Amino acid sequence: MIRNTQRLSPLTDAWNWQLHARCRNMDSDLFFPHDDERRGERIRRERVAKEICIQCPVRSQCTAHAVSIGEPFGIWGGTSEAERRQLRADTGTSRTRSSRPPLRISGRYHSRIIEKMSVSPT
């Protein structure tokens, strides 16, 4: 058996910046669109969210994270979905969620999920 003696670092180190975000304890509805949101409402909500991001100490880390993973929703680091798409185009970063392989669900779990979705709560 081959032993890997290399020391692993915890993944939490890559996420510690989130602990210092101004939005950490705020309602996420402010940063993400609603299904029935009208254009004017969306513009106002995004403006407020971006104002919060302007003074955030981890704004650059947040933006970099959202761009690097291709985050398609919400305000991240003061950027909207369209602004992040433009940043990816400008930097040549093409990774988006749609380029990831689709999630595969095995047959036995798929039928359970469909069954749960079709059952209405009483």
PDB file of C-alpha atoms in Angstrom:
ATOM      1  CA  MET A   1       0.000   0.000   0.000  1.00  0.00           C
ATOM      2  CA  ILE A   2       1.341   3.424  -0.955  1.00  0.00           C
ATOM      3  CA  ARG A   3       1.053   6.054   1.717  1.00  0.00           C
ATOM      4  CA  ASN A   4       0.616   9.695   0.930  1.00  0.00           C
ATOM      5  CA  THR A   5       2.429  11.646   3.611  1.00  0.00           C
ATOM      6  CA  GLN A   6       1.602  15.002   2.080  1.00  0.00           C
ATOM      7  CA  ARG A   7      -0.317  17.178   4.511  1.00  0.00           C
ATOM      8  CA  LEU A   8      -3.767  18.213   3.380  1.00  0.00           C
ATOM      9  CA  SER A   9      -5.116  21.641   4.173  1.00  0.00           C
ATOM     10  CA  PRO A  10      -8.736  22.082   5.190  1.00  0.00           C
ATOM     11  CA  LEU A  11     -11.126  23.297   2.514  1.00  0.00           C
ATOM     12  CA  THR A  12     -12.546  25.860   4.891  1.00  0.00           C
ATOM     13  CA  ASP A  13      -9.481  28.018   4.291  1.00  0.00           C
ATOM     14  CA  ALA A  14     -10.761  28.638   0.767  1.00  0.00           C
ATOM     15  CA  TRP A  15     -14.109  29.829   2.146  1.00  0.00           C
ATOM     16  CA  ASN A  16     -13.071  31.889   5.178  1.00  0.00           C
ATOM     17  CA  TRP A  17     -13.589  35.110   3.249  1.00  0.00           C
ATOM     18  CA  GLN A  18     -17.348  34.499   3.468  1.00  0.00           C
ATOM     19  CA  LEU A  19     -17.213  34.929   7.237  1.00  0.00           C
ATOM     20  CA  HIS A  20     -16.310  38.594   6.703  1.00  0.00           C
ATOM     21  CA  ALA A  21     -18.918  39.410   4.046  1.00  0.00           C
ATOM     22  CA  ARG A  22     -21.320  42.272   4.802  1.00  0.00           C
ATOM     23  CA  CYS A  23     -24.199  40.189   3.432  1.00  0.00           C
ATOM     24  CA  ARG A  24     -23.484  37.217   5.691  1.00  0.00           C
ATOM     25  CA  ASN A  25     -26.464  37.691   8.011  1.00  0.00           C
ATOM     26  CA  MET A  26     -28.737  39.513   5.586  1.00  0.00           C
ATOM     27  CA  ASP A  27     -31.807  38.155   3.834  1.00  0.00           C
ATOM     28  CA  SER A  28     -30.664  36.457   0.630  1.00  0.00           C
ATOM     29  CA  ASP A  29     -33.846  37.658  -1.140  1.00  0.00           C
ATOM     30  CA  LEU A  30     -32.082  40.991  -1.557  1.00  0.00           C
ATOM     31  CA  PHE A  31     -29.316  39.394  -3.645  1.00  0.00           C
ATOM     32  CA  PHE A  32     -31.290  36.906  -5.761  1.00  0.00           C
ATOM     33  CA  PRO A  33     -34.165  37.412  -8.223  1.00  0.00           C
ATOM     34  CA  HIS A  34     -37.738  36.401  -7.463  1.00  0.00           C
ATOM     35  CA  ASP A  35     -39.885  34.468  -9.935  1.00  0.00           C
ATOM     36  CA  ASP A  36     -42.547  37.176 -10.143  1.00  0.00           C
ATOM     37  CA  GLU A  37     -40.147  40.143 -10.012  1.00  0.00           C
ATOM     38  CA  ARG A  38     -40.775  42.916 -12.513  1.00  0.00           C
ATOM     39  CA  ARG A  39     -37.952  44.725 -14.295  1.00  0.00           C
ATOM     40  CA  GLY A  40     -38.229  47.903 -12.188  1.00  0.00           C
ATOM     41  CA  GLU A  41     -38.304  45.903  -8.946  1.00  0.00           C
ATOM     42  CA  ARG A  42     -35.255  43.942 -10.043  1.00  0.00           C
ATOM     43  CA  ILE A  43     -33.309  47.098 -10.896  1.00  0.00           C
ATOM     44  CA  ARG A  44     -34.098  48.621  -7.475  1.00  0.00           C
ATOM     45  CA  ARG A  45     -33.255  45.394  -5.605  1.00  0.00           C
ATOM     46  CA  GLU A  46     -29.965  45.033  -7.456  1.00  0.00           C
ATOM     47  CA  ARG A  47     -29.069  48.672  -6.773  1.00  0.00           C
ATOM     48  CA  VAL A  48     -29.556  48.164  -3.022  1.00  0.00           C
ATOM     49  CA  ALA A  49     -27.583  44.898  -3.072  1.00  0.00           C
ATOM     50  CA  LYS A  50     -24.713  46.535  -4.961  1.00  0.00           C
ATOM     51  CA  GLU A  51     -24.613  49.384  -2.429  1.00  0.00           C
ATOM     52  CA  ILE A  52     -24.074  46.805   0.310  1.00  0.00           C
ATOM     53  CA  CYS A  53     -21.309  45.166  -1.725  1.00  0.00           C
ATOM     54  CA  ILE A  54     -19.468  48.449  -2.355  1.00  0.00           C
ATOM     55  CA  GLN A  55     -18.346  48.655   1.287  1.00  0.00           C
ATOM     56  CA  CYS A  56     -17.741  44.923   1.726  1.00  0.00           C
ATOM     57  CA  PRO A  57     -14.200  43.983   2.812  1.00  0.00           C
ATOM     58  CA  VAL A  58     -14.256  40.753   0.760  1.00  0.00           C
ATOM     59  CA  ARG A  59     -15.814  42.142  -2.414  1.00  0.00           C
ATOM     60  CA  SER A  60     -12.930  41.106  -4.660  1.00  0.00           C
ATOM     61  CA  GLN A  61     -12.866  37.530  -3.320  1.00  0.00           C
ATOM     62  CA  CYS A  62     -16.630  37.277  -3.775  1.00  0.00           C
ATOM     63  CA  THR A  63     -16.490  38.524  -7.361  1.00  0.00           C
ATOM     64  CA  ALA A  64     -13.573  36.222  -8.196  1.00  0.00           C
ATOM     65  CA  HIS A  65     -15.425  33.242  -6.729  1.00  0.00           C
ATOM     66  CA  ALA A  66     -18.628  33.963  -8.684  1.00  0.00           C
ATOM     67  CA  VAL A  67     -16.750  34.467 -11.946  1.00  0.00           C
ATOM     68  CA  SER A  68     -14.559  31.389 -11.504  1.00  0.00           C
ATOM     69  CA  ILE A  69     -17.475  29.005 -10.872  1.00  0.00           C
ATOM     70  CA  GLY A  70     -19.764  30.630 -13.420  1.00  0.00           C
ATOM     71  CA  GLU A  71     -22.407  31.621 -10.864  1.00  0.00           C
ATOM     72  CA  PRO A  72     -25.494  32.337 -13.009  1.00  0.00           C
ATOM     73  CA  PHE A  73     -27.742  33.902 -10.369  1.00  0.00           C
ATOM     74  CA  GLY A  74     -27.794  36.886  -8.061  1.00  0.00           C
ATOM     75  CA  ILE A  75     -25.521  39.717  -7.045  1.00  0.00           C
ATOM     76  CA  TRP A  76     -22.037  38.562  -6.028  1.00  0.00           C
ATOM     77  CA  GLY A  77     -19.284  41.031  -5.175  1.00  0.00           C
ATOM     78  CA  GLY A  78     -21.390  43.856  -6.547  1.00  0.00           C
ATOM     79  CA  THR A  79     -21.777  42.209  -9.961  1.00  0.00           C
ATOM     80  CA  SER A  80     -24.916  41.010 -11.696  1.00  0.00           C
ATOM     81  CA  GLU A  81     -25.258  37.912 -13.848  1.00  0.00           C
ATOM     82  CA  ALA A  82     -24.724  39.959 -17.029  1.00  0.00           C
ATOM     83  CA  GLU A  83     -21.694  41.757 -15.596  1.00  0.00           C
ATOM     84  CA  ARG A  84     -20.077  38.438 -14.645  1.00  0.00           C
ATOM     85  CA  ARG A  85     -20.727  37.045 -18.119  1.00  0.00           C
ATOM     86  CA  GLN A  86     -18.947  40.106 -19.508  1.00  0.00           C
ATOM     87  CA  LEU A  87     -16.027  39.636 -17.082  1.00  0.00           C
ATOM     88  CA  ARG A  88     -15.682  36.011 -18.196  1.00  0.00           C
ATOM     89  CA  ALA A  89     -15.770  37.066 -21.844  1.00  0.00           C
ATOM     90  CA  ASP A  90     -13.169  39.805 -21.232  1.00  0.00           C
ATOM     91  CA  THR A  91     -10.809  37.425 -19.437  1.00  0.00           C
ATOM     92  CA  GLY A  92     -11.439  34.449 -21.701  1.00  0.00           C
ATOM     93  CA  THR A  93     -12.901  32.382 -18.863  1.00  0.00           C
ATOM     94  CA  SER A  94     -15.569  30.162 -20.360  1.00  0.00           C
ATOM     95  CA  ARG A  95     -16.435  27.953 -17.413  1.00  0.00           C
ATOM     96  CA  THR A  96     -20.123  28.083 -16.658  1.00  0.00           C
ATOM     97  CA  ARG A  97     -22.462  25.773 -14.850  1.00  0.00           C
ATOM     98  CA  SER A  98     -23.907  24.683 -18.164  1.00  0.00           C
ATOM     99  CA  SER A  99     -20.480  23.360 -19.205  1.00  0.00           C
ATOM    100  CA  ARG A 100     -20.429  20.945 -16.286  1.00  0.00           C
ATOM    101  CA  PRO A 101     -21.584  17.399 -16.917  1.00  0.00           C
ATOM    102  CA  PRO A 102     -25.248  16.876 -16.052  1.00  0.00           C
ATOM    103  CA  LEU A 103     -26.144  15.375 -12.695  1.00  0.00           C
ATOM    104  CA  ARG A 104     -27.156  11.765 -13.105  1.00  0.00           C
ATOM    105  CA  ILE A 105     -29.704  10.209 -10.782  1.00  0.00           C
ATOM    106  CA  SER A 106     -30.009   6.449 -10.675  1.00  0.00           C
ATOM    107  CA  GLY A 107     -33.364   4.886 -11.507  1.00  0.00           C
ATOM    108  CA  ARG A 108     -34.333   3.909  -7.971  1.00  0.00           C
ATOM    109  CA  TYR A 109     -33.703   7.421  -6.613  1.00  0.00           C
ATOM    110  CA  HIS A 110     -35.276   9.130  -9.613  1.00  0.00           C
ATOM    111  CA  SER A 111     -38.646   7.457  -8.977  1.00  0.00           C
ATOM    112  CA  ARG A 112     -38.523   8.461  -5.287  1.00  0.00           C
ATOM    113  CA  ILE A 113     -37.816  12.081  -6.201  1.00  0.00           C
ATOM    114  CA  ILE A 114     -40.665  12.169  -8.717  1.00  0.00           C
ATOM    115  CA  GLU A 115     -42.975  10.571  -6.152  1.00  0.00           C
ATOM    116  CA  LYS A 116     -42.071  13.179  -3.514  1.00  0.00           C
ATOM    117  CA  MET A 117     -42.559  16.017  -5.983  1.00  0.00           C
ATOM    118  CA  SER A 118     -46.054  14.841  -6.898  1.00  0.00           C
ATOM    119  CA  VAL A 119     -47.244  14.468  -3.285  1.00  0.00           C
ATOM    120  CA  SER A 120     -48.818  17.655  -1.995  1.00  0.00           C
ATOM    121  CA  PRO A 121     -48.375  18.546   1.679  1.00  0.00           C
ATOM    122  CA  THR A 122     -51.447  18.153   3.882  1.00  0.00           C
TER     123      THR A 122
END
